[in-house]
Short mmCIF file of C-alpha atoms in Angstrom, two decimals:
data_model
loop_
_atom_site.label_atom_id
_atom_site.label_comp_id
_atom_site.label_asym_id
_atom_site.label_seq_id
_atom_site.Cartn_x
_atom_site.Cartn_y
_atom_site.Cartn_z
CA MET Y 1 74.46 62.16 -85.03
CA ALA Y 2 76.25 64.49 -81.70
CA SER Y 3 75.08 63.16 -78.31
CA LEU Y 4 73.80 66.59 -77.21
CA ASN Y 5 71.79 66.97 -80.31
CA PHE Y 6 70.67 63.64 -79.83
CA ARG Y 7 69.79 63.83 -76.20
CA SER Y 8 67.68 66.91 -77.03
CA LEU Y 9 65.97 65.18 -80.02
CA ASP Y 10 62.39 65.39 -79.79
CA LEU Y 11 61.48 61.93 -81.45
CA ASN Y 12 58.16 63.30 -83.09
CA LEU Y 13 60.87 64.71 -85.92
CA LEU Y 14 61.59 60.84 -86.44
CA ARG Y 15 57.89 60.57 -87.03
CA VAL Y 16 57.45 62.92 -89.52
CA PHE Y 17 60.84 62.04 -91.21
CA ASP Y 18 59.38 58.24 -91.51
CA GLU Y 19 55.98 59.82 -93.24
CA VAL Y 20 57.94 62.12 -95.65
CA MET Y 21 60.67 59.13 -97.07
CA ALA Y 22 57.25 57.06 -97.20
CA GLU Y 23 55.25 59.64 -99.18
CA ARG Y 24 58.09 61.18 -100.92
CA SER Y 25 55.94 64.40 -100.09
CA LEU Y 26 55.88 67.14 -97.99
CA THR Y 27 51.85 67.83 -98.31
CA ARG Y 28 50.73 63.99 -98.25
CA ALA Y 29 52.97 63.43 -94.99
CA ALA Y 30 51.16 66.75 -93.40
CA HIS Y 31 47.70 64.97 -94.47
CA LYS Y 32 48.83 61.06 -93.34
CA LEU Y 33 50.12 63.29 -89.95
CA SER Y 34 46.82 65.33 -89.51
CA ILE Y 35 49.20 68.68 -88.93
CA THR Y 36 49.87 71.83 -91.43
CA GLN Y 37 52.40 71.39 -94.29
CA PRO Y 38 54.57 74.67 -92.91
CA ALA Y 39 54.36 72.26 -89.41
CA VAL Y 40 56.02 69.67 -91.07
CA SER Y 41 58.52 71.73 -93.01
CA ASN Y 42 59.45 72.93 -89.44
CA ALA Y 43 60.24 69.50 -88.13
CA MET Y 44 62.42 68.62 -91.06
CA ARG Y 45 63.99 71.81 -90.79
CA ARG Y 46 64.56 71.33 -87.27
CA LEU Y 47 65.66 67.61 -88.08
CA ARG Y 48 68.26 68.76 -90.97
CA GLU Y 49 69.93 70.52 -87.80
CA VAL Y 50 70.19 67.79 -85.50
CA VAL Y 51 71.44 65.43 -88.36
CA GLY Y 52 73.57 67.87 -90.47
CA ASP Y 53 72.29 66.78 -93.60
CA GLU Y 54 69.71 68.08 -96.39
CA LEU Y 55 67.70 64.62 -95.65
CA VAL Y 56 65.36 65.63 -98.66
CA VAL Y 57 65.14 67.84 -101.78
CA ARG Y 58 62.30 68.87 -103.91
CA SER Y 59 62.04 67.15 -106.57
CA GLY Y 60 58.99 67.84 -109.54
CA GLN Y 61 55.81 67.67 -107.00
CA GLY Y 62 57.23 65.98 -104.24
CA VAL Y 63 61.16 65.36 -102.67
CA GLU Y 64 63.67 63.29 -102.81
CA PRO Y 65 65.94 61.76 -100.10
CA THR Y 66 69.22 62.30 -99.54
CA PRO Y 67 71.79 59.28 -99.25
CA ARG Y 68 72.12 60.25 -95.78
CA ALA Y 69 68.04 60.56 -95.26
CA LEU Y 70 68.20 56.82 -97.68
CA ALA Y 71 70.28 55.23 -94.59
CA LEU Y 72 68.89 56.72 -92.07
CA TRP Y 73 65.68 55.57 -92.94
CA PRO Y 74 65.72 51.68 -92.43
CA PRO Y 75 66.73 51.93 -88.58
CA VAL Y 76 64.22 54.69 -87.97
CA ARG Y 77 61.30 53.03 -89.41
CA GLU Y 78 62.30 49.83 -87.50
CA ALA Y 79 62.56 51.41 -83.79
CA LEU Y 80 59.71 53.41 -84.39
CA THR Y 81 57.40 50.32 -85.09
CA GLN Y 82 59.01 48.25 -82.36
CA LEU Y 83 58.34 51.39 -80.21
CA GLN Y 84 54.88 51.83 -81.11
CA GLU Y 85 54.34 48.12 -80.69
CA SER Y 86 55.45 48.18 -76.75
CA LEU Y 87 53.44 51.03 -75.79
CA ALA Y 88 50.48 50.27 -77.25
CA PRO Y 89 50.40 46.42 -78.84
CA GLY Y 90 47.66 46.08 -81.02
CA ARG Y 91 45.03 43.84 -79.93
CA PHE Y 92 42.18 42.18 -82.65
CA GLU Y 93 39.99 39.67 -80.86
CA PRO Y 94 38.17 38.19 -84.02
CA ALA Y 95 34.48 37.11 -81.86
CA THR Y 96 34.06 40.72 -80.52
CA ALA Y 97 35.90 42.82 -83.18
CA GLU Y 98 33.26 45.05 -85.01
CA SER Y 99 36.08 46.41 -87.86
CA THR Y 100 35.41 47.18 -91.54
CA PHE Y 101 37.88 45.78 -93.94
CA VAL Y 102 37.65 46.79 -97.51
CA LEU Y 103 39.02 45.08 -100.03
CA ALA Y 104 39.70 46.10 -103.65
CA MET Y 105 39.61 42.83 -106.41
CA ALA Y 106 38.29 41.76 -109.65
CA ASP Y 107 34.96 39.93 -109.73
CA ALA Y 108 36.33 36.45 -110.44
CA THR Y 109 38.50 36.89 -107.65
CA ALA Y 110 35.91 37.88 -105.31
CA ALA Y 111 33.96 35.40 -106.87
CA THR Y 112 36.44 32.67 -105.68
CA LEU Y 113 37.17 33.78 -101.86
CA ILE Y 114 34.50 35.95 -100.98
CA PRO Y 115 31.94 33.03 -100.47
CA ALA Y 116 34.30 31.05 -98.33
CA LEU Y 117 35.38 34.20 -96.52
CA VAL Y 118 31.71 34.87 -95.42
CA GLU Y 119 31.61 31.54 -93.96
CA ILE Y 120 34.54 32.41 -91.97
CA ILE Y 121 33.55 35.69 -90.86
CA GLU Y 122 29.94 34.13 -89.67
CA GLY Y 123 31.64 31.54 -87.68
CA GLU Y 124 34.36 33.14 -86.11
CA ALA Y 125 34.13 37.04 -86.50
CA PRO Y 126 30.24 37.68 -86.77
CA GLY Y 127 30.88 41.67 -85.92
CA ILE Y 128 33.13 41.72 -89.06
CA SER Y 129 31.93 44.10 -92.25
CA VAL Y 130 33.62 43.36 -95.61
CA ARG Y 131 33.26 46.23 -98.42
CA VAL Y 132 34.96 44.81 -101.88
CA LEU Y 133 35.95 47.53 -104.38
CA PRO Y 134 36.36 46.88 -107.78
CA LEU Y 135 39.85 46.66 -108.74
CA THR Y 136 41.22 48.76 -112.00
CA THR Y 137 44.58 48.95 -111.97
CA ARG Y 138 47.57 46.05 -112.15
CA ASP Y 139 49.34 48.35 -109.57
CA PRO Y 140 47.12 49.05 -106.32
CA ARG Y 141 49.64 50.96 -104.33
CA ARG Y 142 48.29 53.87 -104.76
CA LEU Y 143 44.80 52.67 -103.91
CA LEU Y 144 46.33 51.38 -100.68
CA GLU Y 145 48.38 54.66 -100.09
CA ASP Y 146 45.40 56.58 -100.42
CA GLU Y 147 43.64 54.53 -98.08
CA ALA Y 148 40.41 53.74 -100.10
CA ALA Y 149 41.22 49.96 -99.78
CA ASP Y 150 43.28 47.95 -96.63
CA MET Y 151 44.00 45.64 -99.07
CA ALA Y 152 44.43 44.20 -102.71
CA VAL Y 153 43.94 40.95 -104.27
CA GLY Y 154 44.80 40.24 -107.62
CA TYR Y 155 48.20 39.62 -110.36
CA PHE Y 156 50.69 42.57 -109.48
CA PRO Y 157 53.22 41.39 -111.33
CA ALA Y 158 54.97 44.71 -111.80
CA ALA Y 159 54.13 46.03 -108.71
CA LEU Y 160 55.78 43.24 -106.59
CA ALA Y 161 58.76 42.94 -109.19
CA ASP Y 162 59.48 46.47 -108.34
CA LEU Y 163 58.92 46.05 -104.58
CA THR Y 164 61.16 43.22 -104.59
CA ALA Y 165 64.02 45.31 -106.55
CA ARG Y 166 63.71 47.76 -103.89
CA ALA Y 167 63.70 45.56 -100.85
CA GLN Y 168 67.17 43.67 -102.76
CA SER Y 169 68.87 47.32 -102.74
CA GLY Y 170 68.17 48.06 -99.35
CA GLY Y 171 65.74 50.30 -99.48
CA VAL Y 172 62.60 50.39 -96.85
CA VAL Y 173 59.50 48.75 -98.41
CA ALA Y 174 56.22 50.10 -96.74
CA TYR Y 175 54.44 46.62 -98.20
CA GLU Y 176 53.71 43.28 -97.82
CA SER Y 177 52.47 40.35 -99.74
CA ARG Y 178 51.35 36.91 -99.90
CA ARG Y 179 50.76 34.57 -102.81
CA LEU Y 180 47.03 33.04 -102.26
CA TYR Y 181 46.88 30.84 -105.39
CA ASP Y 182 47.96 30.35 -108.95
CA GLY Y 183 45.16 30.33 -111.59
CA GLU Y 184 45.21 29.54 -115.30
CA TYR Y 185 43.76 31.42 -118.19
CA VAL Y 186 41.67 29.46 -121.09
CA CYS Y 187 40.39 30.52 -124.20
CA VAL Y 188 36.16 30.65 -123.67
CA MET Y 189 33.42 30.57 -126.68
CA ARG Y 190 29.88 29.54 -126.63
CA ARG Y 191 29.11 26.07 -127.26
CA GLY Y 192 28.46 25.64 -131.03
CA HIS Y 193 30.93 27.99 -131.98
CA PRO Y 194 32.56 27.32 -135.32
CA LEU Y 195 36.05 26.76 -133.42
CA ALA Y 196 34.70 24.47 -130.86
CA ASP Y 197 35.06 21.30 -132.11
CA ALA Y 198 38.24 21.51 -133.10
CA PRO Y 199 41.80 21.74 -131.26
CA LEU Y 200 42.38 25.51 -131.61
CA THR Y 201 45.69 26.57 -133.26
CA LEU Y 202 46.94 30.12 -133.37
CA ASP Y 203 46.25 30.50 -136.68
CA ALA Y 204 42.57 30.54 -135.83
CA TYR Y 205 43.16 31.99 -132.57
CA CYS Y 206 44.58 35.17 -134.36
CA GLU Y 207 42.26 35.03 -136.95
CA ALA Y 208 39.01 35.24 -134.62
CA ARG Y 209 37.46 38.27 -133.13
CA HIS Y 210 38.19 38.86 -129.41
CA MET Y 211 36.72 40.25 -126.22
CA LEU Y 212 38.85 41.76 -123.90
CA VAL Y 213 38.97 41.84 -120.00
CA SER Y 214 40.64 44.59 -119.10
CA PHE Y 215 40.07 46.40 -115.66
CA SER Y 216 41.89 49.98 -117.03
CA GLY Y 217 40.39 49.94 -119.87
CA ARG Y 218 43.53 49.68 -121.80
CA PRO Y 219 42.30 47.63 -125.01
CA PHE Y 220 46.03 45.50 -124.43
CA GLY Y 221 46.60 42.73 -122.24
CA PHE Y 222 48.77 40.00 -121.50
CA ILE Y 223 47.70 37.97 -124.02
CA ASP Y 224 48.52 40.62 -126.52
CA GLU Y 225 51.82 40.87 -125.50
CA ALA Y 226 52.73 37.06 -125.40
CA LEU Y 227 51.08 37.29 -129.07
CA ALA Y 228 53.14 40.15 -129.89
CA SER Y 229 56.61 38.41 -128.89
CA LEU Y 230 55.63 35.41 -131.58
CA GLY Y 231 55.53 38.80 -134.06
CA ARG Y 232 51.49 38.02 -133.67
CA GLU Y 233 48.64 39.86 -133.22
CA ARG Y 234 44.85 39.42 -132.70
CA ARG Y 235 41.55 41.59 -132.97
CA VAL Y 236 40.11 42.87 -130.37
CA VAL Y 237 36.52 44.18 -131.04
CA LEU Y 238 35.30 44.62 -127.56
CA THR Y 239 36.60 45.77 -123.80
CA VAL Y 240 34.81 45.26 -120.64
CA ASN Y 241 36.01 45.59 -117.44
CA GLN Y 242 34.54 42.14 -115.53
CA PHE Y 243 34.84 38.47 -116.17
CA PHE Y 244 31.06 37.84 -115.56
CA THR Y 245 30.29 40.21 -118.17
CA ALA Y 246 32.71 38.70 -120.54
CA GLY Y 247 30.94 35.33 -119.87
CA ARG Y 248 27.73 36.60 -120.85
CA VAL Y 249 28.52 38.43 -123.94
CA VAL Y 250 30.42 35.39 -125.38
CA CYS Y 251 27.18 33.08 -124.70
CA GLY Y 252 25.25 34.97 -127.30
CA SER Y 253 28.11 35.82 -129.84
CA ASP Y 254 30.82 34.49 -132.07
CA LEU Y 255 33.55 36.06 -129.86
CA LEU Y 256 36.41 34.70 -128.12
CA THR Y 257 37.58 35.86 -124.57
CA VAL Y 258 40.01 34.72 -121.76
CA LEU Y 259 38.46 33.61 -118.34
CA PRO Y 260 40.61 32.16 -115.46
CA ARG Y 261 39.78 28.44 -115.34
CA HIS Y 262 38.47 28.16 -112.13
CA PHE Y 263 36.28 30.77 -112.75
CA VAL Y 264 34.07 29.12 -115.53
CA PRO Y 265 32.29 26.89 -113.10
CA VAL Y 266 30.90 29.79 -111.10
CA THR Y 267 29.42 32.14 -113.44
CA GLY Y 268 26.30 29.99 -113.64
CA ILE Y 269 26.52 29.30 -117.60
CA GLU Y 270 29.16 26.94 -117.90
CA ASP Y 271 27.13 24.54 -119.86
CA ALA Y 272 26.64 27.21 -122.17
CA LEU Y 273 30.63 27.61 -122.74
CA VAL Y 274 33.51 25.68 -124.20
CA GLN Y 275 37.02 25.79 -122.77
CA ARG Y 276 39.88 25.71 -124.92
CA ALA Y 277 43.77 25.64 -124.09
CA LEU Y 278 45.20 29.04 -125.35
CA PRO Y 279 47.29 27.65 -128.57
CA LEU Y 280 50.71 29.79 -126.91
CA ASP Y 281 52.38 29.66 -123.74
CA VAL Y 282 51.39 32.33 -121.39
CA PRO Y 283 52.85 32.38 -117.79
CA PRO Y 284 50.80 31.48 -114.60
CA VAL Y 285 48.89 34.23 -113.17
CA HIS Y 286 49.80 34.64 -109.26
CA VAL Y 287 47.15 36.32 -107.18
CA ASP Y 288 48.73 38.05 -104.04
CA ALA Y 289 47.05 39.86 -101.34
CA LEU Y 290 49.03 43.35 -101.26
CA TRP Y 291 48.64 45.25 -98.09
CA ARG Y 292 50.59 48.54 -96.66
CA ARG Y 293 52.46 47.79 -93.74
CA ARG Y 294 50.88 49.93 -90.63
CA ALA Y 295 52.04 48.46 -86.98
CA PRO Y 296 48.48 49.33 -85.44
CA GLN Y 297 46.57 47.56 -88.14
CA GLN Y 298 49.27 44.40 -88.35
CA THR Y 299 47.12 41.74 -86.17
CA ALA Y 300 43.93 42.72 -87.79
CA MET Y 301 45.56 42.27 -91.03
CA ASN Y 302 47.12 39.10 -90.17
CA TRP Y 303 43.54 37.87 -89.29
CA LEU Y 304 42.35 39.05 -92.75
CA LEU Y 305 45.13 37.41 -94.35
CA GLY Y 306 45.09 34.21 -92.50
CA ALA Y 307 41.08 34.09 -93.44
CA LEU Y 308 41.84 34.75 -97.16
CA THR Y 309 44.50 32.18 -97.17
CA ARG Y 310 41.68 29.50 -95.80
CA SER Y 311 39.41 30.89 -98.23
CA ALA Y 312 41.87 29.92 -101.28
CA ARG Y 313 42.67 26.64 -100.12
CA ARG Y 314 38.84 25.68 -100.51
CA THR Y 315 39.15 26.03 -104.07
CA PHE Y 316 42.95 25.44 -104.40
CA PRO Y 317 43.37 22.37 -101.70
CA GLU Y 318 47.14 21.47 -101.77
#
């Protein structure tokens, strides 16, 4: 970048560039910046003249960055973040804050974390409000990008693997995550079920009728993936989108379902259920908090993350 051009550079162009790179869309960048799309296009044109590179090219409904843009983005984002923190450092005082946090999580996760979280809020941040949205996906990044939720808590293996790969390849990742706890799934059936009085074999499991808990409604879950790797399958005759619903249905039927082990005691119907270890190897369930990095909100998000971490430790003490 020529020194003359740099001296005359409007820093607002870098803000536009950062948002376009994050969104890969001029339209979404304009929405996030509260300006018009022509204004975004004009800013990118002016920045191209300074840098001497196209920066982005149209691709489908959005844009794709050039190699020069990919090289520029990390230092630009870091500089903007540091500048914003220096000029307007975020402050969050829990005792006096009146913020509202929107969390996306499944009902089993909420049953695990929210009771202890409420105790922490009542004792430390009585002005805080929390709204919990149902989690309907294993990849909540769009939900976070659209600011429909501040933080998602759940099992996101594919999304986190993709973010890790991007970071390792030198790309800028606009998300942060933290492991809250590790869970384990068990097979659950009603007390008195024909399979309740004997060890659960793989053959008996595959021959039974099953209920699947699927946030998206897709009738194929990670248990089915594990069975497919063994050349086996099960018959799913009912798909629901809540663990609580699954527990209630199992009580009055001969269906089998799979629930988080730690969730069974909080259903209120544990005495009516029988738990059995799954007759196949499945990976542990890592429950993570995932949020989008935003400098002005970072101190508030740090407090929320700390509160959720303490909530998890009450259920899963180290």
